[in-house]
Short mmCIF file of C-alpha atoms in Angstrom, two decimals:
data_model
loop_
_atom_site.label_atom_id
_atom_site.label_comp_id
_atom_site.label_asym_id
_atom_site.label_seq_id
_atom_site.Cartn_x
_atom_site.Cartn_y
_atom_site.Cartn_z
CA UNK O 29 71.66 93.28 118.01
CA UNK O 30 75.12 93.06 120.16
CA UNK O 31 75.17 89.14 119.33
CA UNK O 32 74.69 90.67 115.95
CA UNK O 33 77.55 92.99 115.93
CA UNK O 34 80.07 90.47 117.25
CA UNK O 35 79.43 88.14 115.23
CA UNK O 36 80.21 90.79 112.34
CA UNK O 37 82.98 91.67 113.88
CA UNK O 38 84.52 87.55 114.10
CA UNK O 39 83.44 87.61 110.61
CA UNK O 40 85.72 90.80 109.23
CA UNK O 41 88.05 88.89 111.57
CA UNK O 42 88.40 85.72 109.87
CA UNK O 43 88.07 87.25 106.62
CA UNK O 44 90.91 89.04 108.08
CA UNK O 45 92.50 86.17 108.85
CA UNK O 46 92.02 84.34 105.78
CA UNK O 47 93.50 86.94 103.61
CA UNK O 48 97.17 87.27 105.29
CA UNK O 49 97.13 83.23 105.20
CA UNK O 50 96.30 83.89 101.38
CA UNK O 51 98.72 86.56 101.02
CA UNK O 52 101.16 84.85 102.73
CA UNK O 53 100.93 81.71 100.73
CA UNK O 54 101.12 83.86 97.56
CA UNK O 55 104.42 85.24 98.60
CA UNK O 56 105.79 81.93 99.37
CA UNK O 57 105.04 81.19 95.95
CA UNK O 58 106.60 83.99 94.60
CA UNK O 59 110.35 83.28 96.53
CA UNK O 60 110.22 79.71 95.00
CA UNK O 61 109.77 80.42 91.79
CA UNK O 62 111.96 83.71 91.78
CA UNK O 63 114.17 81.76 93.37
CA UNK O 64 113.99 78.76 90.69
CA UNK O 65 114.09 81.63 87.58
CA UNK O 66 117.46 82.68 89.10
CA UNK O 67 119.05 78.64 89.50
CA UNK O 68 117.43 78.89 85.70
CA UNK O 69 120.75 78.22 82.84
CA UNK O 70 118.71 79.13 79.12
CA UNK O 71 118.27 82.78 79.13
CA UNK O 72 115.85 82.42 77.26
CA UNK O 73 113.87 79.88 79.89
CA UNK O 74 115.24 82.47 82.47
CA UNK O 75 113.12 85.55 80.55
CA UNK O 76 109.97 83.54 80.48
CA UNK O 77 109.52 82.58 83.62
CA UNK O 78 110.76 86.08 85.01
CA UNK O 79 108.11 87.73 83.00
CA UNK O 80 105.16 85.22 84.17
CA UNK O 81 106.33 85.90 87.45
CA UNK O 82 106.15 89.98 86.56
CA UNK O 83 102.43 89.62 85.09
CA UNK O 84 101.51 87.49 88.51
CA UNK O 85 104.05 90.30 90.57
CA UNK O 86 101.54 92.87 89.16
CA UNK O 87 98.41 91.27 89.72
CA UNK O 88 98.63 90.98 93.42
CA UNK O 89 100.17 94.18 94.24
CA UNK O 90 96.62 95.51 92.02
CA UNK O 91 94.82 93.24 94.41
CA UNK O 92 96.20 93.92 97.68
CA UNK O 93 97.86 97.67 97.44
CA UNK O 94 97.87 98.21 100.89
CA UNK O 95 100.21 94.89 101.94
CA UNK O 96 104.13 96.31 101.53
CA UNK O 97 104.59 92.26 101.41
CA UNK O 98 103.42 92.06 97.80
CA UNK O 99 104.85 95.94 96.94
CA UNK O 100 108.31 95.00 98.34
CA UNK O 101 108.31 91.41 95.77
CA UNK O 102 106.35 92.87 93.26
CA UNK O 103 109.02 95.56 93.08
CA UNK O 104 112.24 93.30 93.09
CA UNK O 105 110.68 90.93 90.82
CA UNK O 106 110.34 93.80 88.32
CA UNK O 107 113.75 94.52 88.72
CA UNK O 108 114.84 91.59 88.39
CA UNK O 109 113.33 91.11 84.63
CA UNK O 110 114.04 94.44 83.58
CA UNK O 111 118.11 93.43 84.41
CA UNK O 112 117.21 90.28 82.56
CA UNK O 113 115.42 92.83 79.93
CA UNK O 114 118.28 94.91 79.44
CA UNK O 115 118.22 98.54 77.07
CA UNK O 116 115.71 100.81 77.24
CA UNK O 117 113.27 97.67 77.18
CA UNK O 118 114.27 98.17 81.17
CA UNK O 119 112.98 101.71 82.33
CA UNK O 120 109.33 101.13 82.32
CA UNK O 121 109.73 98.56 84.36
CA UNK O 122 112.71 100.19 86.80
CA UNK O 123 109.50 103.06 86.93
CA UNK O 124 107.04 100.49 88.34
CA UNK O 125 109.19 98.98 90.34
CA UNK O 126 110.00 102.55 91.78
CA UNK O 127 107.10 103.22 92.53
CA UNK O 128 106.26 99.99 94.72
CA UNK O 129 109.12 100.00 96.24
CA UNK O 130 107.99 103.54 97.47
CA UNK O 131 104.80 102.24 97.96
CA UNK O 132 106.22 99.56 100.10
CA UNK O 133 108.32 102.02 102.61
CA UNK O 134 104.93 104.03 103.01
CA UNK O 135 103.23 101.53 104.41
CA UNK O 136 106.39 99.70 106.88
CA UNK O 137 108.34 102.55 107.11
CA UNK O 138 110.61 100.50 109.09
CA UNK O 139 111.54 97.78 107.00
CA UNK O 140 115.24 98.11 105.79
CA UNK O 141 113.97 95.28 102.79
CA UNK O 142 112.28 98.05 100.31
CA UNK O 143 115.04 100.64 101.24
CA UNK O 144 118.10 98.52 100.62
CA UNK O 145 116.29 97.34 97.34
CA UNK O 146 115.40 101.15 96.23
CA UNK O 147 118.50 102.20 97.04
CA UNK O 148 119.80 98.99 94.35
CA UNK O 149 117.46 100.21 91.95
CA UNK O 150 119.12 104.24 92.17
CA UNK O 151 122.22 102.42 91.73
CA UNK O 152 121.36 100.40 88.63
CA UNK O 153 119.24 102.75 86.24
CA UNK O 154 120.74 104.79 84.35
CA UNK O 155 120.68 109.08 85.44
CA UNK O 156 118.66 111.62 83.79
CA UNK O 157 117.14 111.87 81.15
CA UNK O 158 116.39 108.38 80.59
CA UNK O 159 116.10 106.91 83.83
CA UNK O 160 116.34 108.26 87.48
CA UNK O 161 119.46 106.88 88.55
CA UNK O 162 120.94 108.86 91.19
CA UNK O 163 123.62 108.22 93.89
CA UNK O 164 123.69 110.13 96.29
CA UNK O 165 120.22 109.02 96.16
CA UNK O 166 120.92 105.73 96.65
CA UNK O 167 123.70 105.92 98.94
CA UNK O 168 121.51 107.42 101.41
CA UNK O 169 118.64 104.71 100.97
CA UNK O 170 120.93 102.13 101.58
CA UNK O 171 122.64 103.29 104.74
CA UNK O 172 118.91 103.54 105.85
CA UNK O 173 118.49 100.70 105.13
CA UNK O 174 121.29 99.28 107.02
CA UNK O 175 120.28 100.70 109.80
CA UNK O 176 117.03 99.23 109.75
CA UNK O 177 118.06 96.62 108.98
CA UNK O 178 120.79 96.69 111.79
CA UNK O 179 118.69 97.17 114.29
CA UNK O 180 115.71 95.07 113.77
CA UNK O 181 118.74 92.51 114.18
CA UNK O 182 119.87 93.64 116.94
CA UNK O 183 116.30 93.91 118.47
CA UNK O 184 116.02 90.21 117.57
CA UNK O 185 118.81 88.98 119.88
CA UNK O 186 117.97 90.62 121.96
CA UNK O 187 114.36 88.98 122.29
#
């Protein structure tokens, strides 16, 4: 009987490791596609690349709702796509990016990157009644993100 449970445990651990590897590969692909889109000089081509990337990251966020890295990159891509769209069209994508960053923060509260990107989003989003932009919240999030990032950098130096 123990042998059966050991096999089940090993299988579950193996599946988790494969999922992590697949997620990391997806994030690497997203990062390279993101960099490629940002380097693109043609506006329409860049917008099409960002649109496709936004769709991809949305699918990944639905597939891996408890992965903070996936949610962080979903928010980053949606923010970039919203910026490229501009105007009122961007508001929906900014709201989705905000939710994605907030979820990433709830899953990984010690990761400063999500705080930094959320702070930037609050800084650039229009204020009420159209958006959720707020300079004081932005400042608070940016300070918290910098503090966490500096702490993690110090920990790396000591290691």
